[in-house]
Amino acid sequence: MEIQWPLLIFSVLLGVTSGCFVFLGVGELKGKFKDVRFMGALIALVCLAVGGCVSVLHMGHPERATHLLGNLGSGLSKELFTVAIMGIVSLVYLVLAKKEYPGASKVFGVLGAVLGLVLPVVAGASYLIAARPAWDSAALPLMFLGGGLAMGMTLMAGLVLLRGKASEEGGFALKLALAGVIIMVVTSLAYVIWIAVAPYQAPSRSIERLVAGDLAVMFWLGVVLVGLVAPTALAVLACVKATKGEGGTGTVKPSTLAGYMFAACACSVVGAVVLRVIMYGVGTSVEQFIYR
């Protein structure tokens, strides 16, 4: 299937919003990360807005996007409503981040985190089509969620280490980032396994294309090495250095750890993009298999 770049970009930016707000929501529950609340919420809101604007370019007539409201049962309508609600919550939380209303901030922060978990799943669920076997599994929306958690949480952990209270909150931020990366690895591999076991196997959507075929370079280099191994190694390395210090000194500069996190975020973004390109590549219709 042809790559739908507007939808691909939309899902990646949506993931960043998701991961940022889950991170901030956990911070609200723990009473942490107040110094980066505004920046994190701003990044999340900008990604949501840009992603939403880009996504309508997928439509033949973007000016008719509001017509989706007439079909509340469609996946696109659910996406539109979820994005709209997330946008409102993000904007309110952004305003509260500059104020001293701890109760309200906690409510909207946790609400944003819940929506952050729902958002990528709703976006991924719109691809669940029985006619496209390589997509028709819960592993696909979970892959969207895992990638989003890794991208957003590593980005936010980097901000905490650069602009927040690194000495007090840096360790916890790194643990959240590592958790996000591990979830990304598990959900990404789960989706790859689904491609291998999906029904109605055909050469166009076989695991052989990823392992040794025309998609092998993208898969091994873009997904496995850059998208999964590198973020995991960087997150683990950052956690180890934060605990043991660097070069036997027992200490490490927060900026160094932030660099690891931003690099892990960049690698996660690359992996998310490449895995979605592969997703479109194997998203051929079962009808081609039956009637050819």
XYZ file of C-alpha atoms in Angstrom:
292
model
C 0.000 0.000 0.000
C 1.155 3.536 -0.749
C 2.549 5.390 2.261
C 0.083 7.934 3.639
C 2.557 10.502 4.897
C 0.018 12.913 6.446
C -1.409 10.090 8.574
C 2.053 8.771 9.390
C 3.228 12.175 10.612
C -0.043 12.626 12.490
C 0.365 9.338 14.371
C 3.992 10.079 15.302
C 3.208 13.578 16.617
C 0.183 12.181 18.425
C 2.532 9.732 20.104
C 4.783 12.526 21.353
C 1.741 14.263 22.857
C 0.714 10.998 24.486
C 4.097 10.275 26.035
C 4.561 13.834 27.287
C 1.216 13.872 29.060
C 1.590 10.433 30.598
C 4.930 11.621 31.990
C 3.392 14.846 33.308
C 0.395 12.996 34.744
C 2.637 10.656 36.714
C 4.561 13.722 37.861
C 1.364 15.335 39.119
C 0.511 12.240 41.140
C 4.018 12.210 42.636
C 4.277 15.971 43.115
C 7.207 16.236 40.691
C 8.307 17.942 37.464
C 6.646 21.309 38.190
C 9.548 23.173 36.565
C 8.921 21.541 33.183
C 5.128 21.396 33.227
C 4.664 24.433 31.004
C 7.296 23.415 28.451
C 6.052 19.832 28.343
C 2.426 20.876 27.930
C 3.413 23.371 25.222
C 5.325 20.719 23.268
C 2.399 18.313 23.614
C -0.138 20.914 22.447
C 1.997 22.014 19.475
C 2.504 18.393 18.359
C -1.228 17.771 18.675
C -2.120 20.890 16.687
C 0.443 20.322 13.942
C -0.453 16.637 13.688
C -4.145 17.436 13.436
C -3.560 20.001 10.706
C -1.326 17.647 8.739
C -3.774 14.749 9.018
C -6.547 16.543 7.118
C -4.241 16.742 4.095
C -4.954 13.038 3.689
C -8.505 13.889 2.681
C -9.308 14.705 -0.909
C -11.294 17.694 0.349
C -9.811 18.881 3.659
C -12.475 21.547 3.934
C -15.015 18.762 4.444
C -13.306 17.353 7.535
C -16.223 18.504 9.716
C -18.484 16.085 7.819
C -16.909 13.326 9.917
C -19.054 14.528 12.805
C -22.049 13.015 11.038
C -20.681 9.491 11.380
C -19.858 9.016 15.038
C -19.185 5.314 14.614
C -16.253 5.709 12.234
C -12.634 5.490 13.369
C -11.879 8.933 11.971
C -14.736 10.491 13.932
C -13.457 8.901 17.134
C -9.989 10.265 16.377
C -11.392 13.731 15.776
C -13.307 13.770 19.062
C -10.394 12.370 21.052
C -7.986 14.900 19.555
C -10.433 17.734 20.251
C -10.877 16.714 23.894
C -7.136 16.261 24.281
C -6.601 19.712 22.803
C -8.941 21.308 25.339
C -7.327 19.481 28.261
C -3.843 20.372 26.988
C -4.735 24.052 26.687
C -6.252 24.206 30.164
C -3.270 22.398 31.662
C -0.906 24.743 29.836
C -2.615 27.735 31.465
C -2.649 26.062 34.885
C 1.052 25.232 34.572
C 1.814 28.929 35.016
C -0.506 29.278 38.004
C -0.547 27.919 41.541
C -3.662 25.782 41.535
C -2.241 22.387 42.562
C -5.626 20.677 42.796
C -6.748 21.737 39.331
C -3.335 21.028 37.846
C -3.400 17.504 39.237
C -6.904 16.848 37.893
C -6.106 18.033 34.365
C -2.646 16.469 34.421
C -4.045 13.046 35.311
C -6.902 13.494 32.838
C -4.325 14.351 30.173
C -2.369 11.218 31.060
C -5.478 9.042 30.699
C -6.271 10.631 27.339
C -2.616 10.208 26.424
C -3.013 6.464 26.853
C -6.240 6.448 24.845
C -5.172 8.732 22.002
C -2.645 6.480 20.172
C -4.866 3.441 20.693
C -7.824 5.205 19.058
C -5.613 6.351 16.188
C -4.211 2.850 15.701
C -7.624 1.202 15.979
C -8.772 3.053 12.860
C -6.414 0.796 10.885
C -8.045 -2.438 12.084
C -9.506 -3.658 8.815
C -10.219 -7.346 8.231
C -9.353 -6.956 4.545
C -5.789 -5.993 5.502
C -4.580 -8.910 7.652
C -1.219 -7.347 8.590
C -3.121 -4.520 10.310
C -6.023 -6.388 11.854
C -4.675 -6.924 15.367
C -4.628 -5.129 18.706
C -0.848 -5.268 18.377
C -0.996 -2.336 15.923
C -2.618 0.288 18.208
C -0.472 -0.969 21.069
C 2.577 -0.402 18.878
C 1.395 3.183 18.356
C 1.030 3.574 22.127
C 4.443 2.086 22.935
C 6.238 4.298 20.456
C 4.485 7.362 21.811
C 5.426 6.589 25.394
C 9.089 6.184 24.455
C 9.241 9.376 22.384
C 7.405 11.574 24.875
C 8.955 10.206 28.052
C 12.568 10.362 26.842
C 11.952 13.916 25.640
C 10.454 14.937 28.980
C 13.217 13.209 30.949
C 15.747 15.237 28.951
C 13.885 18.438 29.827
C 13.852 17.535 33.528
C 17.603 16.973 33.465
C 18.223 20.270 31.649
C 15.606 22.649 33.032
C 14.117 20.943 36.077
C 15.391 19.786 39.454
C 17.835 17.240 38.093
C 19.328 16.306 41.468
C 15.932 15.613 43.043
C 13.842 14.382 40.139
C 16.319 13.230 37.518
C 16.515 9.632 38.726
C 12.745 9.185 38.696
C 12.516 10.825 35.275
C 15.107 8.398 33.905
C 13.177 5.430 35.296
C 9.999 6.640 33.578
C 11.903 7.082 30.321
C 13.361 3.577 30.575
C 9.889 2.166 31.254
C 8.570 3.936 28.140
C 11.397 2.533 26.010
C 10.835 -1.004 27.305
C 7.118 -0.764 26.514
C 8.026 0.445 23.015
C 10.330 -2.531 22.463
C 7.710 -5.031 23.645
C 4.837 -3.553 21.618
C 6.944 -3.099 18.484
C 8.114 -6.705 18.578
C 4.533 -7.826 19.235
C 3.438 -6.107 16.025
C 6.309 -7.668 14.047
C 5.275 -11.075 15.390
C 1.725 -10.363 14.269
C 2.958 -9.734 10.722
C 4.583 -13.168 10.838
C 1.462 -15.000 12.066
C -1.346 -12.956 10.482
C -3.869 -14.990 8.451
C -4.010 -15.093 4.646
C -0.253 -14.913 4.242
C 0.993 -13.540 0.946
C 4.449 -12.488 -0.362
C 3.500 -8.792 -0.198
C 2.843 -8.937 3.553
C 5.156 -11.716 4.699
C 7.750 -11.553 7.468
C 10.326 -12.589 4.867
C 10.120 -9.089 3.361
C 11.303 -7.691 6.695
C 13.910 -10.311 7.496
C 15.606 -10.758 4.124
C 13.521 -9.038 1.440
C 13.107 -5.528 0.098
C 12.196 -4.148 3.548
C 15.137 -5.796 5.336
C 17.434 -2.750 5.401
C 14.682 -0.551 6.807
C 13.720 -3.189 9.338
C 17.153 -4.181 10.657
C 18.732 -0.729 10.494
C 15.807 1.638 11.021
C 13.612 -0.377 13.377
C 15.827 -2.872 15.205
C 19.159 -1.062 15.474
C 18.181 2.619 15.541
C 14.596 2.370 16.754
C 14.861 -0.310 19.453
C 18.438 -1.219 20.399
C 19.816 2.340 20.467
C 17.077 3.891 22.684
C 17.265 0.934 25.063
C 21.054 1.153 25.323
C 20.954 4.927 25.812
C 18.247 4.737 28.487
C 20.039 1.961 30.375
C 23.365 3.785 30.101
C 21.814 6.981 31.442
C 20.286 5.126 34.411
C 23.608 3.420 35.200
C 25.587 6.651 34.986
C 23.027 8.454 37.133
C 23.528 5.788 39.796
C 27.273 5.146 39.620
C 28.569 8.378 38.131
C 30.901 8.828 35.192
C 34.559 7.844 34.982
C 34.712 6.604 38.564
C 33.918 10.069 39.945
C 30.577 9.080 41.423
C 28.880 12.037 39.724
C 27.672 12.895 36.260
C 26.559 16.149 34.672
C 22.781 16.377 34.179
C 23.440 17.807 30.713
C 25.237 14.582 29.778
C 22.268 12.492 30.866
C 19.930 14.876 29.040
C 21.956 14.305 25.886
C 21.392 10.559 26.211
C 17.667 11.142 26.590
C 17.368 13.461 23.611
C 19.377 10.994 21.510
C 17.076 8.180 22.672
C 14.072 10.312 21.720
C 15.493 10.993 18.253
C 16.206 7.287 17.713
C 12.692 6.411 18.874
C 11.225 8.867 16.376
C 13.261 7.320 13.561
C 12.144 3.843 14.596
C 8.501 4.931 14.823
C 8.574 6.457 11.339
C 10.318 3.477 9.747
C 8.034 0.932 11.418
C 5.010 2.827 10.100
C 6.524 2.865 6.611
C 6.867 -0.914 6.894
C 3.303 -1.106 8.221
C 2.045 0.572 5.060
C 4.299 -1.645 2.966
C 2.754 -4.845 4.289
C -0.776 -3.419 4.417
C -1.943 -5.089 1.219
C -5.518 -6.257 0.821
C -6.534 -9.888 1.145
C -8.601 -9.446 -2.032
C -5.422 -9.283 -4.067
C -4.499 -12.690 -2.671
C -7.886 -14.249 -3.342
C -8.772 -12.896 -6.756
C -5.421 -12.512 -8.451
